[in-house]
C-alpha cells in the first residue's frame, strides 16, 4: 500500500476507458492506497475509487495531472472526498499510526520469541537439576552450577538480542524470558522434574542392587578360594 501526492492541479478532469483494460485520467492530484485490485485517486471533482483485477499504474504525472491504469477494470466510483481537504495533521496521524502498528507487531513477535527462549532456558535449568539428582553434589558444586547456568543464560540472551533486535536490549525481551521460564516451571517443568526424580531414584536403586550383587558375588568367590587353616 502506497501513497503518491503532488501539487493540486487545476487541469479539467476527464477520463477515457478503452475496453475496460486501459484507463486514462486527467485532473489527478493524488494517488493513494493502490494495489492490484484497487486504486484510490483524488481529482478536482472528488475522490475516485478504481476496482478491478491485475491493476497496474502504467503512467503517472502529478505535475500534468495524468494517470494511466491498465488491467481488468470492474468499476469506477466517485465520492465527495477531496484531496485539498485532507489536512496535514491527518496525514501525520495516519503515518504515525502506520509506523506504530508496524512497530507494535514487531515487538509482539519479539515478545513471543522471548517467551520461547525463556522456555528453553527453563529446560536447561532442569537439565542442571537432573544432573544434581544423578550425582550427589555439595553446596559449593551447586553454587558453581548456578553460576555456569547464569553465564550461559546471559550469553544466549545477548546473542538473541543481537540477532533479533539488532543488539537493542528492551525490557519486554527480559520480561518475555521471565514469563516463558515461569510458565514452563509451573506447568510442564514440574511434571518433568517429578518424573525425572522418580527415574533417578529407580536408577539409583537398580545401581545399588547391582553393586550389592557384584559385591556379594566377589565376596563369595573370595571366601571359596580362601585356604582352610584347620
PDB file of C-alpha atoms in Angstrom:
ATOM      1  CA  UNK A   1       0.000   0.000   0.000  1.00  0.00           C
ATOM      2  CA  UNK A   2       1.494   3.317  -1.076  1.00  0.00           C
ATOM      3  CA  UNK A   3       0.660   6.979  -1.367  1.00  0.00           C
ATOM      4  CA  UNK A   4       1.783   9.444  -4.010  1.00  0.00           C
ATOM      5  CA  UNK A   5       0.865  13.102  -3.860  1.00  0.00           C
ATOM      6  CA  UNK A   6       1.807  16.309  -5.547  1.00  0.00           C
ATOM      7  CA  UNK A   7       0.687  19.873  -6.071  1.00  0.00           C
ATOM      8  CA  UNK A   8      -3.066  20.190  -6.600  1.00  0.00           C
ATOM      9  CA  UNK A   9      -3.771  20.655 -10.250  1.00  0.00           C
ATOM     10  CA  UNK A  10      -6.499  22.797 -11.819  1.00  0.00           C
ATOM     11  CA  UNK A  11      -6.448  20.774 -15.033  1.00  0.00           C
ATOM     12  CA  UNK A  12     -10.021  19.863 -16.050  1.00  0.00           C
ATOM     13  CA  UNK A  13     -10.941  16.353 -15.062  1.00  0.00           C
ATOM     14  CA  UNK A  14     -11.744  13.862 -17.795  1.00  0.00           C
ATOM     15  CA  UNK A  15     -11.338  10.127 -18.336  1.00  0.00           C
ATOM     16  CA  UNK A  16     -11.072   7.663 -21.202  1.00  0.00           C
ATOM     17  CA  UNK A  17     -11.776   3.929 -20.805  1.00  0.00           C
ATOM     18  CA  UNK A  18     -10.761   1.543 -23.579  1.00  0.00           C
ATOM     19  CA  UNK A  19     -12.354  -1.949 -23.469  1.00  0.00           C
ATOM     20  CA  UNK A  20     -12.205  -1.844 -19.652  1.00  0.00           C
ATOM     21  CA  UNK A  21      -8.498  -2.607 -19.970  1.00  0.00           C
ATOM     22  CA  UNK A  22      -6.951   0.830 -20.269  1.00  0.00           C
ATOM     23  CA  UNK A  23      -7.984   3.922 -18.289  1.00  0.00           C
ATOM     24  CA  UNK A  24      -6.590   7.419 -18.880  1.00  0.00           C
ATOM     25  CA  UNK A  25      -7.394  10.137 -16.333  1.00  0.00           C
ATOM     26  CA  UNK A  26      -6.715  13.886 -16.368  1.00  0.00           C
ATOM     27  CA  UNK A  27      -7.029  16.300 -13.465  1.00  0.00           C
ATOM     28  CA  UNK A  28      -5.469  13.885 -10.957  1.00  0.00           C
ATOM     29  CA  UNK A  29      -3.905  15.486  -7.884  1.00  0.00           C
ATOM     30  CA  UNK A  30      -3.036  12.442  -5.752  1.00  0.00           C
ATOM     31  CA  UNK A  31      -2.887   8.647  -5.841  1.00  0.00           C
ATOM     32  CA  UNK A  32      -3.477   6.871  -2.541  1.00  0.00           C
ATOM     33  CA  UNK A  33      -3.659   3.231  -1.425  1.00  0.00           C
ATOM     34  CA  UNK A  34      -3.075   1.318  -4.628  1.00  0.00           C
ATOM     35  CA  UNK A  35      -2.574  -2.390  -5.253  1.00  0.00           C
ATOM     36  CA  UNK A  36      -3.505  -4.883  -7.977  1.00  0.00           C
ATOM     37  CA  UNK A  37      -7.205  -4.830  -7.026  1.00  0.00           C
ATOM     38  CA  UNK A  38      -7.989  -1.215  -6.147  1.00  0.00           C
ATOM     39  CA  UNK A  39      -6.620   2.283  -6.683  1.00  0.00           C
ATOM     40  CA  UNK A  40      -7.816   5.405  -4.891  1.00  0.00           C
ATOM     41  CA  UNK A  41      -7.196   8.693  -6.707  1.00  0.00           C
ATOM     42  CA  UNK A  42      -8.109  12.275  -5.872  1.00  0.00           C
ATOM     43  CA  UNK A  43      -9.215  14.630  -8.609  1.00  0.00           C
ATOM     44  CA  UNK A  44     -10.595  18.158  -8.701  1.00  0.00           C
ATOM     45  CA  UNK A  45     -14.020  16.505  -8.991  1.00  0.00           C
ATOM     46  CA  UNK A  46     -13.616  14.393  -5.874  1.00  0.00           C
ATOM     47  CA  UNK A  47     -12.159  11.026  -4.947  1.00  0.00           C
ATOM     48  CA  UNK A  48     -12.302   8.196  -7.482  1.00  0.00           C
ATOM     49  CA  UNK A  49     -12.106   4.534  -6.486  1.00  0.00           C
ATOM     50  CA  UNK A  50     -10.936   2.193  -9.250  1.00  0.00           C
ATOM     51  CA  UNK A  51     -11.570  -1.512  -8.688  1.00  0.00           C
ATOM     52  CA  UNK A  52     -10.618  -4.499 -10.787  1.00  0.00           C
ATOM     53  CA  UNK A  53      -8.010  -7.198 -11.227  1.00  0.00           C
ATOM     54  CA  UNK A  54      -4.320  -7.069 -12.158  1.00  0.00           C
ATOM     55  CA  UNK A  55      -4.407  -3.276 -11.936  1.00  0.00           C
ATOM     56  CA  UNK A  56      -1.157  -1.530 -12.763  1.00  0.00           C
ATOM     57  CA  UNK A  57      -0.210   2.132 -12.859  1.00  0.00           C
ATOM     58  CA  UNK A  58       1.500   2.425 -16.228  1.00  0.00           C
ATOM     59  CA  UNK A  59       1.938   6.202 -16.207  1.00  0.00           C
ATOM     60  CA  UNK A  60       1.651   8.869 -13.518  1.00  0.00           C
ATOM     61  CA  UNK A  61       2.452  12.568 -13.769  1.00  0.00           C
ATOM     62  CA  UNK A  62       1.077  14.668 -10.932  1.00  0.00           C
ATOM     63  CA  UNK A  63       2.589  17.804 -12.458  1.00  0.00           C
ATOM     64  CA  UNK A  64       0.444  17.270 -15.545  1.00  0.00           C
ATOM     65  CA  UNK A  65      -2.380  15.632 -13.589  1.00  0.00           C
ATOM     66  CA  UNK A  66      -2.251  12.493 -15.752  1.00  0.00           C
ATOM     67  CA  UNK A  67      -2.771   8.877 -14.726  1.00  0.00           C
ATOM     68  CA  UNK A  68      -2.851   5.765 -16.906  1.00  0.00           C
ATOM     69  CA  UNK A  69      -4.044   2.444 -15.483  1.00  0.00           C
ATOM     70  CA  UNK A  70      -4.029  -0.954 -17.190  1.00  0.00           C
ATOM     71  CA  UNK A  71      -5.677  -4.240 -16.214  1.00  0.00           C
ATOM     72  CA  UNK A  72      -9.208  -5.532 -15.912  1.00  0.00           C
ATOM     73  CA  UNK A  73     -11.308  -2.595 -14.682  1.00  0.00           C
ATOM     74  CA  UNK A  74     -14.572  -3.580 -12.972  1.00  0.00           C
ATOM     75  CA  UNK A  75     -15.867  -0.320 -11.508  1.00  0.00           C
ATOM     76  CA  UNK A  76     -15.256   3.421 -11.168  1.00  0.00           C
ATOM     77  CA  UNK A  77     -16.861   5.017  -8.096  1.00  0.00           C
ATOM     78  CA  UNK A  78     -16.755   8.729  -7.238  1.00  0.00           C
ATOM     79  CA  UNK A  79     -17.162  10.170  -3.755  1.00  0.00           C
ATOM     80  CA  UNK A  80     -17.241  13.659  -2.282  1.00  0.00           C
ATOM     81  CA  UNK A  81     -13.828  13.325  -0.644  1.00  0.00           C
ATOM     82  CA  UNK A  82     -11.412  15.943  -1.857  1.00  0.00           C
ATOM     83  CA  UNK A  83      -7.624  15.800  -1.611  1.00  0.00           C
ATOM     84  CA  UNK A  84      -7.457  19.507  -0.926  1.00  0.00           C
ATOM     85  CA  UNK A  85      -9.471  18.967   2.260  1.00  0.00           C
ATOM     86  CA  UNK A  86      -7.068  16.451   3.713  1.00  0.00           C
ATOM     87  CA  UNK A  87      -5.231  18.288   6.441  1.00  0.00           C
ATOM     88  CA  UNK A  88      -1.564  17.875   7.216  1.00  0.00           C
ATOM     89  CA  UNK A  89      -2.422  16.685  10.725  1.00  0.00           C
ATOM     90  CA  UNK A  90      -4.478  13.844   9.245  1.00  0.00           C
ATOM     91  CA  UNK A  91      -1.556  12.743   7.088  1.00  0.00           C
ATOM     92  CA  UNK A  92       0.846  12.923  10.024  1.00  0.00           C
ATOM     93  CA  UNK A  93      -1.572  10.922  12.190  1.00  0.00           C
ATOM     94  CA  UNK A  94      -2.006   8.243   9.529  1.00  0.00           C
ATOM     95  CA  UNK A  95       1.761   7.975   9.058  1.00  0.00           C
ATOM     96  CA  UNK A  96       2.381   7.727  12.801  1.00  0.00           C
ATOM     97  CA  UNK A  97      -0.403   5.166  13.216  1.00  0.00           C
ATOM     98  CA  UNK A  98       1.044   3.027  10.448  1.00  0.00           C
ATOM     99  CA  UNK A  99       4.556   3.189  11.929  1.00  0.00           C
ATOM    100  CA  UNK A 100       3.239   2.425  15.406  1.00  0.00           C
ATOM    101  CA  UNK A 101       1.279  -0.555  14.099  1.00  0.00           C
ATOM    102  CA  UNK A 102       4.351  -1.977  12.369  1.00  0.00           C
ATOM    103  CA  UNK A 103       6.476  -1.385  15.471  1.00  0.00           C
ATOM    104  CA  UNK A 104       3.837  -2.975  17.722  1.00  0.00           C
ATOM    105  CA  UNK A 105       3.658  -6.095  15.548  1.00  0.00           C
ATOM    106  CA  UNK A 106       7.441  -6.370  15.521  1.00  0.00           C
ATOM    107  CA  UNK A 107       7.652  -6.027  19.303  1.00  0.00           C
ATOM    108  CA  UNK A 108       4.834  -8.568  19.699  1.00  0.00           C
ATOM    109  CA  UNK A 109       6.776 -11.110  17.606  1.00  0.00           C
ATOM    110  CA  UNK A 110       9.950 -10.441  19.603  1.00  0.00           C
ATOM    111  CA  UNK A 111       7.991 -10.896  22.849  1.00  0.00           C
ATOM    112  CA  UNK A 112       6.717 -14.253  21.608  1.00  0.00           C
ATOM    113  CA  UNK A 113      10.203 -15.431  20.693  1.00  0.00           C
ATOM    114  CA  UNK A 114      11.443 -14.184  24.073  1.00  0.00           C
ATOM    115  CA  UNK A 115       8.866 -16.373  25.804  1.00  0.00           C
ATOM    116  CA  UNK A 116      10.064 -19.365  23.777  1.00  0.00           C
ATOM    117  CA  UNK A 117      13.641 -18.536  24.764  1.00  0.00           C
ATOM    118  CA  UNK A 118      12.523 -18.446  28.408  1.00  0.00           C
ATOM    119  CA  UNK A 119      11.061 -21.936  27.991  1.00  0.00           C
ATOM    120  CA  UNK A 120      14.372 -23.118  26.542  1.00  0.00           C
ATOM    121  CA  UNK A 121      16.295 -21.635  29.463  1.00  0.00           C
ATOM    122  CA  UNK A 122      13.849 -23.340  31.826  1.00  0.00           C
ATOM    123  CA  UNK A 123      14.573 -26.685  30.172  1.00  0.00           C
ATOM    124  CA  UNK A 124      18.306 -26.007  30.524  1.00  0.00           C
ATOM    125  CA  UNK A 125      17.841 -25.331  34.229  1.00  0.00           C
ATOM    126  CA  UNK A 126      16.031 -28.654  34.623  1.00  0.00           C
ATOM    127  CA  UNK A 127      19.000 -30.370  32.973  1.00  0.00           C
ATOM    128  CA  UNK A 128      21.213 -28.961  35.734  1.00  0.00           C
ATOM    129  CA  UNK A 129      18.709 -30.115  38.370  1.00  0.00           C
ATOM    130  CA  UNK A 130      18.641 -33.629  36.942  1.00  0.00           C
ATOM    131  CA  UNK A 131      22.454 -33.722  36.996  1.00  0.00           C
ATOM    132  CA  UNK A 132      22.304 -32.779  40.680  1.00  0.00           C
ATOM    133  CA  UNK A 133      19.927 -35.673  41.330  1.00  0.00           C
ATOM    134  CA  UNK A 134      22.122 -38.143  39.452  1.00  0.00           C
ATOM    135  CA  UNK A 135      25.303 -37.060  41.193  1.00  0.00           C
ATOM    136  CA  UNK A 136      25.279 -36.226  44.886  1.00  0.00           C
ATOM    137  CA  UNK A 137      26.693 -32.717  44.843  1.00  0.00           C
ATOM    138  CA  UNK A 138      27.837 -30.481  47.643  1.00  0.00           C
ATOM    139  CA  UNK A 139      26.790 -26.895  48.213  1.00  0.00           C
ATOM    140  CA  UNK A 140      29.874 -25.493  46.511  1.00  0.00           C
ATOM    141  CA  UNK A 141      29.196 -27.616  43.430  1.00  0.00           C
ATOM    142  CA  UNK A 142      25.578 -26.426  43.299  1.00  0.00           C
ATOM    143  CA  UNK A 143      26.810 -22.836  43.585  1.00  0.00           C
ATOM    144  CA  UNK A 144      29.220 -23.332  40.680  1.00  0.00           C
ATOM    145  CA  UNK A 145      26.461 -24.913  38.567  1.00  0.00           C
ATOM    146  CA  UNK A 146      24.223 -21.909  39.225  1.00  0.00           C
ATOM    147  CA  UNK A 147      26.997 -19.544  38.142  1.00  0.00           C
ATOM    148  CA  UNK A 148      27.553 -21.553  34.955  1.00  0.00           C
ATOM    149  CA  UNK A 149      23.804 -21.501  34.254  1.00  0.00           C
ATOM    150  CA  UNK A 150      23.565 -17.715  34.646  1.00  0.00           C
ATOM    151  CA  UNK A 151      26.614 -17.179  32.445  1.00  0.00           C
ATOM    152  CA  UNK A 152      25.178 -19.400  29.702  1.00  0.00           C
ATOM    153  CA  UNK A 153      21.755 -17.741  30.013  1.00  0.00           C
ATOM    154  CA  UNK A 154      23.283 -14.274  29.758  1.00  0.00           C
ATOM    155  CA  UNK A 155      25.340 -15.219  26.703  1.00  0.00           C
ATOM    156  CA  UNK A 156      22.339 -16.797  24.963  1.00  0.00           C
ATOM    157  CA  UNK A 157      20.228 -13.715  25.731  1.00  0.00           C
ATOM    158  CA  UNK A 158      22.956 -11.462  24.322  1.00  0.00           C
ATOM    159  CA  UNK A 159      23.056 -13.451  21.082  1.00  0.00           C
ATOM    160  CA  UNK A 160      19.244 -13.417  20.926  1.00  0.00           C
ATOM    161  CA  UNK A 161      19.047  -9.619  21.311  1.00  0.00           C
ATOM    162  CA  UNK A 162      21.868  -9.167  18.820  1.00  0.00           C
ATOM    163  CA  UNK A 163      20.174 -11.339  16.212  1.00  0.00           C
ATOM    164  CA  UNK A 164      16.519 -10.405  16.574  1.00  0.00           C
ATOM    165  CA  UNK A 165      16.632  -6.733  17.618  1.00  0.00           C
ATOM    166  CA  UNK A 166      19.970  -5.508  16.251  1.00  0.00           C
ATOM    167  CA  UNK A 167      21.549  -5.549  19.697  1.00  0.00           C
ATOM    168  CA  UNK A 168      18.993  -3.167  21.219  1.00  0.00           C
ATOM    169  CA  UNK A 169      18.024  -4.518  24.629  1.00  0.00           C
ATOM    170  CA  UNK A 170      14.442  -3.876  25.714  1.00  0.00           C
ATOM    171  CA  UNK A 171      12.614  -4.581  28.961  1.00  0.00           C
ATOM    172  CA  UNK A 172       9.917  -6.650  27.241  1.00  0.00           C
ATOM    173  CA  UNK A 173      12.580  -9.074  25.994  1.00  0.00           C
ATOM    174  CA  UNK A 174      13.692  -9.872  29.554  1.00  0.00           C
ATOM    175  CA  UNK A 175      10.056  -9.873  30.666  1.00  0.00           C
ATOM    176  CA  UNK A 176       9.214 -12.371  27.922  1.00  0.00           C
ATOM    177  CA  UNK A 177      12.062 -14.643  29.019  1.00  0.00           C
ATOM    178  CA  UNK A 178      10.835 -14.469  32.609  1.00  0.00           C
ATOM    179  CA  UNK A 179       7.237 -15.210  31.597  1.00  0.00           C
ATOM    180  CA  UNK A 180       8.288 -18.198  29.484  1.00  0.00           C
ATOM    181  CA  UNK A 181      10.557 -19.512  32.266  1.00  0.00           C
ATOM    182  CA  UNK A 182       7.859 -19.219  34.952  1.00  0.00           C
ATOM    183  CA  UNK A 183       5.058 -20.664  32.813  1.00  0.00           C
ATOM    184  CA  UNK A 184       7.260 -23.630  31.899  1.00  0.00           C
ATOM    185  CA  UNK A 185       8.169 -24.396  35.515  1.00  0.00           C
ATOM    186  CA  UNK A 186       4.634 -24.140  36.911  1.00  0.00           C
ATOM    187  CA  UNK A 187       3.251 -26.365  34.149  1.00  0.00           C
ATOM    188  CA  UNK A 188       5.387 -28.800  32.199  1.00  0.00           C
ATOM    189  CA  UNK A 189       8.566 -28.224  34.201  1.00  0.00           C
ATOM    190  CA  UNK A 190       7.154 -29.551  37.489  1.00  0.00           C
ATOM    191  CA  UNK A 191       5.882 -32.704  35.792  1.00  0.00           C
ATOM    192  CA  UNK A 192       9.215 -33.293  34.073  1.00  0.00           C
ATOM    193  CA  UNK A 193      11.086 -32.718  37.337  1.00  0.00           C
ATOM    194  CA  UNK A 194       8.953 -35.158  39.359  1.00  0.00           C
ATOM    195  CA  UNK A 195       9.109 -37.730  36.563  1.00  0.00           C
ATOM    196  CA  UNK A 196      12.889 -37.332  36.372  1.00  0.00           C
ATOM    197  CA  UNK A 197      13.125 -37.625  40.154  1.00  0.00           C
ATOM    198  CA  UNK A 198      11.321 -40.966  40.069  1.00  0.00           C
ATOM    199  CA  UNK A 199      13.506 -42.196  37.220  1.00  0.00           C
ATOM    200  CA  UNK A 200      16.683 -41.140  39.035  1.00  0.00           C
ATOM    201  CA  UNK A 201      15.523 -42.911  42.209  1.00  0.00           C
ATOM    202  CA  UNK A 202      14.853 -46.052  40.196  1.00  0.00           C
ATOM    203  CA  UNK A 203      18.303 -45.805  38.571  1.00  0.00           C
ATOM    204  CA  UNK A 204      19.937 -45.353  41.982  1.00  0.00           C
ATOM    205  CA  UNK A 205      18.037 -48.357  43.328  1.00  0.00           C
ATOM    206  CA  UNK A 206      18.976 -50.535  40.351  1.00  0.00           C
ATOM    207  CA  UNK A 207      22.592 -49.428  40.551  1.00  0.00           C
ATOM    208  CA  UNK A 208      22.710 -50.063  44.309  1.00  0.00           C
ATOM    209  CA  UNK A 209      21.235 -53.553  43.886  1.00  0.00           C
ATOM    210  CA  UNK A 210      23.624 -54.275  41.055  1.00  0.00           C
ATOM    211  CA  UNK A 211      26.594 -53.094  43.131  1.00  0.00           C
ATOM    212  CA  UNK A 212      25.489 -55.196  46.106  1.00  0.00           C
ATOM    213  CA  UNK A 213      25.102 -58.285  43.920  1.00  0.00           C
ATOM    214  CA  UNK A 214      28.574 -57.769  42.444  1.00  0.00           C
ATOM    215  CA  UNK A 215      29.997 -57.264  45.928  1.00  0.00           C
ATOM    216  CA  UNK A 216      28.349 -60.439  47.263  1.00  0.00           C
ATOM    217  CA  UNK A 217      29.478 -62.426  44.223  1.00  0.00           C
ATOM    218  CA  UNK A 218      33.097 -61.283  44.590  1.00  0.00           C
ATOM    219  CA  UNK A 219      32.983 -61.947  48.326  1.00  0.00           C
ATOM    220  CA  UNK A 220      31.608 -65.425  47.698  1.00  0.00           C
ATOM    221  CA  UNK A 221      34.401 -66.229  45.246  1.00  0.00           C
ATOM    222  CA  UNK A 222      36.989 -64.855  47.646  1.00  0.00           C
ATOM    223  CA  UNK A 223      35.660 -66.949  50.537  1.00  0.00           C
ATOM    224  CA  UNK A 224      35.534 -70.027  48.349  1.00  0.00           C
ATOM    225  CA  UNK A 225      39.146 -69.685  47.305  1.00  0.00           C
ATOM    226  CA  UNK A 226      40.332 -68.800  50.766  1.00  0.00           C
ATOM    227  CA  UNK A 227      42.673 -71.547  52.114  1.00  0.00           C
ATOM    228  CA  UNK A 228      41.449 -73.660  55.033  1.00  0.00           C
ATOM    229  CA  UNK A 229      43.511 -73.033  58.186  1.00  0.00           C
ATOM    230  CA  UNK A 230      42.237 -76.097  60.015  1.00  0.00           C
TER     231      UNK A 230
END
